[in-house]
Coordinates of C-alpha atoms in Angstrom, one line a residue:
M1 CA 19.5 -14.8 -236.0
K2 CA 17.3 -17.3 -237.9
K3 CA 19.5 -20.2 -236.9
L4 CA 19.3 -19.1 -233.3
N5 CA 15.6 -19.0 -233.4
V6 CA 15.5 -22.4 -235.0
L7 CA 17.8 -23.8 -232.3
C8 CA 15.6 -22.3 -229.6
T9 CA 12.5 -23.8 -231.2
I10 CA 14.2 -27.2 -231.3
L11 CA 15.1 -26.7 -227.6
M12 CA 11.5 -25.9 -226.6
V13 CA 10.1 -28.9 -228.6
S14 CA 12.7 -31.2 -227.0
V15 CA 11.7 -30.0 -223.5
A16 CA 8.0 -30.4 -224.4
L17 CA 8.5 -33.9 -225.8
S18 CA 10.6 -34.9 -222.7
L19 CA 7.9 -33.7 -220.4
L20 CA 5.2 -35.6 -222.4
L21 CA 7.3 -38.8 -222.5
N22 CA 8.0 -38.6 -218.7
M23 CA 4.3 -38.0 -218.1
F24 CA 3.4 -41.0 -220.3
A25 CA 6.0 -43.2 -218.6
G26 CA 5.0 -42.1 -215.2
A27 CA 1.2 -42.2 -215.8
G28 CA 0.8 -45.0 -213.3
S29 CA 2.7 -43.1 -210.6
V30 CA 0.7 -39.9 -211.2
A31 CA -2.5 -41.9 -211.0
S32 CA -1.3 -43.5 -207.7
A33 CA -0.3 -40.2 -206.3
F34 CA -3.7 -38.6 -207.2
T35 CA -5.5 -41.6 -205.6
A36 CA -3.3 -41.3 -202.5
G37 CA -3.9 -37.6 -202.3
W38 CA -7.7 -38.1 -202.7
D39 CA -7.6 -40.8 -200.0
Q40 CA -5.7 -38.5 -197.7
A41 CA -8.1 -35.7 -198.2
R42 CA -11.1 -38.0 -197.4
A43 CA -9.3 -39.5 -194.4
E44 CA -8.5 -36.0 -193.0
A45 CA -12.2 -35.0 -193.6
N46 CA -13.2 -38.1 -191.6
Q47 CA -10.7 -37.2 -188.9
K48 CA -8.8 -40.5 -189.3
D49 CA -5.4 -38.8 -189.2
M50 CA -4.1 -41.0 -192.0
T51 CA -0.7 -40.4 -193.6
F52 CA 0.1 -41.5 -197.2
G53 CA 3.5 -41.5 -198.9
D54 CA 6.4 -43.5 -200.3
C55 CA 10.0 -44.0 -199.4
Q56 CA 13.1 -46.1 -200.3
L57 CA 14.3 -48.9 -198.0
I58 CA 17.6 -50.6 -197.3
P59 CA 17.4 -54.1 -195.8
K60 CA 19.7 -54.4 -192.8
E61 CA 20.3 -58.0 -193.8
S62 CA 19.5 -59.8 -197.0
G63 CA 17.0 -62.2 -195.4
Y64 CA 14.6 -62.4 -198.3
G65 CA 11.7 -62.5 -195.8
F66 CA 9.0 -61.6 -198.3
K67 CA 7.5 -64.0 -200.9
A68 CA 5.4 -63.7 -204.0
M69 CA 4.2 -66.1 -206.7
N70 CA 6.0 -66.0 -210.0
T71 CA 3.0 -66.5 -212.3
K72 CA 5.4 -67.2 -215.2
S73 CA 6.9 -70.3 -213.7
G74 CA 4.4 -71.1 -210.9
T75 CA 7.2 -70.9 -208.3
W76 CA 7.6 -68.7 -205.2
L77 CA 10.1 -65.9 -205.2
S78 CA 11.8 -64.6 -202.1
F79 CA 12.8 -60.9 -202.0
D80 CA 13.6 -57.9 -200.0
P81 CA 11.6 -54.7 -200.9
T82 CA 13.6 -51.6 -201.7
S83 CA 10.6 -49.2 -201.7
I84 CA 7.1 -48.9 -200.3
N85 CA 4.0 -46.9 -200.8
Y86 CA 2.6 -46.6 -197.3
K87 CA -0.7 -45.6 -195.7
G88 CA -1.2 -45.6 -191.9
V89 CA -1.7 -43.6 -188.7
V90 CA 1.4 -41.9 -187.5
A91 CA 2.1 -39.8 -184.5
H92 CA 2.4 -36.2 -185.5
D93 CA 4.8 -34.0 -183.5
A94 CA 6.5 -30.6 -183.8
Y95 CA 9.6 -32.1 -185.6
G96 CA 7.6 -33.9 -188.3
G97 CA 5.3 -30.9 -188.8
T98 CA 8.3 -28.6 -189.2
V99 CA 10.0 -30.9 -191.7
Q100 CA 6.8 -31.1 -193.7
V101 CA 6.5 -27.3 -193.8
F102 CA 10.1 -26.9 -195.0
T103 CA 9.7 -29.7 -197.5
G104 CA 6.8 -27.8 -199.1
I105 CA 8.7 -24.6 -199.1
A106 CA 11.7 -26.3 -200.8
A107 CA 9.4 -27.7 -203.5
I108 CA 7.8 -24.3 -204.2
C109 CA 11.2 -22.6 -204.4
A110 CA 12.4 -25.2 -206.9
V111 CA 9.4 -24.6 -209.1
L112 CA 9.8 -20.8 -208.9
F113 CA 13.5 -20.9 -209.8
F114 CA 12.6 -23.2 -212.8
C115 CA 10.0 -20.7 -214.0
Y116 CA 12.5 -17.8 -213.5
L117 CA 15.1 -19.7 -215.5
W118 CA 12.8 -19.8 -218.6
W119 CA 11.7 -16.2 -218.1
V120 CA 15.3 -15.0 -218.2
F121 CA 16.1 -17.3 -221.1
F122 CA 13.3 -15.9 -223.3
G123 CA 14.5 -12.4 -222.4
L124 CA 18.0 -13.3 -223.4
I125 CA 16.8 -14.5 -226.8
R126 CA 14.8 -11.3 -227.4
H127 CA 17.9 -9.3 -226.4
I128 CA 20.1 -11.2 -228.9
N129 CA 17.5 -10.9 -231.7
R130 CA 17.7 -7.1 -231.3
G131 CA 21.4 -7.4 -232.2
E132 CA 22.6 -6.7 -228.6
I133 CA 25.0 -9.6 -228.2
F134 CA 28.3 -8.6 -226.6
T135 CA 26.8 -6.4 -223.9
T136 CA 26.9 -6.5 -220.1
D137 CA 23.2 -7.2 -220.1
T138 CA 23.7 -10.4 -222.1
E139 CA 26.5 -11.5 -219.7
R140 CA 24.2 -10.7 -216.8
R141 CA 21.4 -12.8 -218.2
F142 CA 23.6 -15.8 -218.8
R143 CA 24.8 -15.6 -215.2
H144 CA 21.2 -15.3 -213.9
I145 CA 20.3 -18.4 -215.8
G146 CA 23.3 -20.1 -214.4
I147 CA 22.4 -19.0 -210.8
A148 CA 18.8 -20.2 -211.3
M149 CA 20.0 -23.6 -212.5
L150 CA 22.3 -23.9 -209.5
L151 CA 19.6 -22.9 -207.0
F152 CA 17.2 -25.3 -208.7
Y153 CA 19.7 -28.1 -208.1
L154 CA 20.3 -27.0 -204.5
F155 CA 16.6 -27.0 -203.7
E156 CA 16.2 -30.4 -205.3
W157 CA 18.7 -31.7 -202.8
V158 CA 17.0 -29.8 -199.9
F159 CA 13.6 -31.3 -200.9
T160 CA 15.1 -34.8 -201.2
I161 CA 16.9 -34.6 -197.8
L162 CA 13.9 -33.2 -196.0
L163 CA 11.6 -35.9 -197.4
Y164 CA 14.1 -38.5 -196.2
L165 CA 14.3 -36.9 -192.7
Y166 CA 10.5 -37.0 -192.5
N167 CA 10.2 -40.6 -193.6
A168 CA 13.0 -41.7 -191.3
H169 CA 11.3 -39.9 -188.4
I170 CA 7.8 -41.5 -188.8
I171 CA 8.7 -44.9 -190.2
Q172 CA 10.5 -47.7 -188.4
I173 CA 10.2 -51.1 -190.0
E174 CA 11.9 -54.1 -188.5
G175 CA 14.9 -55.3 -190.5
F176 CA 14.9 -52.2 -192.8
E177 CA 16.3 -48.7 -192.7
V178 CA 14.8 -45.8 -194.6
A179 CA 17.1 -44.8 -197.5
L180 CA 17.8 -41.4 -199.0
G181 CA 16.2 -42.5 -202.3
E182 CA 16.9 -41.1 -205.7
T183 CA 19.3 -38.2 -205.7
P184 CA 18.8 -35.2 -208.0
S185 CA 20.4 -35.4 -211.4
A186 CA 23.7 -33.4 -211.8
Y187 CA 22.4 -32.0 -215.1
S188 CA 21.3 -28.7 -213.5
L189 CA 24.6 -28.4 -211.7
I190 CA 26.7 -29.0 -214.8
T191 CA 24.5 -26.7 -216.9
G192 CA 24.7 -23.9 -214.3
I193 CA 28.5 -24.0 -214.3
F194 CA 28.7 -24.2 -218.1
L195 CA 26.5 -21.1 -218.3
F196 CA 28.9 -19.2 -216.1
I197 CA 31.7 -20.2 -218.4
V198 CA 29.7 -19.0 -221.4
A199 CA 29.1 -15.7 -219.6
Q200 CA 32.8 -15.3 -219.0
I201 CA 33.5 -16.0 -222.7
F202 CA 31.1 -13.3 -223.7
T203 CA 32.8 -10.9 -221.2
I204 CA 36.2 -11.6 -222.8
A205 CA 34.7 -11.1 -226.3
R206 CA 33.1 -7.8 -225.3
E207 CA 36.4 -6.5 -223.8
M208 CA 38.3 -7.5 -226.9
K209 CA 35.7 -5.8 -229.1
E210 CA 35.9 -2.6 -227.0
E211 CA 39.7 -2.6 -227.2
Q212 CA 39.6 -3.0 -231.0
E213 CA 37.1 -0.1 -231.3
L214 CA 39.4 2.1 -229.2
T215 CA 42.4 1.1 -231.3
I216 CA 40.6 2.1 -234.5

């Protein structure tokens, strides 16, 4: 049991370090998002009806219509942008409002499933520490964690698609198309399926243990 607790501690430390590193690496993006949110709140307070956001772009043709100075060499670079942070007045309608509402719901659901995943995980560890390993409750907890991982992955996709639909609805830039952007990592999907396999292994082990006890 001590080894299990050590491994769980290592897992928690790894998750914490990963979050800290991601926050450090994305500090600029977080600051930009906070500034954008603050600007949006002020704009709404002033009834300017401004919309702030970001999206990925795909150029319809590689025309390299944008230029910027390369300060290293002192020459001009031509490029096509692949993403933008935008601010502007857009026409709000029922479709855009509906998509925004469902995007918010999808994001909240993803967070809830992530929290539920860790709640069940800690319950599983407590259960095993009590010596209750090959039981139906242990199998159920593994399956619940697997379901939570799969649902988290699903709602990541729902959020990504809804955000794309909203941006594609309100933004039309000449020479560019709004792209789907970064797709969710398959880590949650693979982990969810793996946990179902683990649950099935525990089921087989429990059935074999019960058969041995009956034989004795």
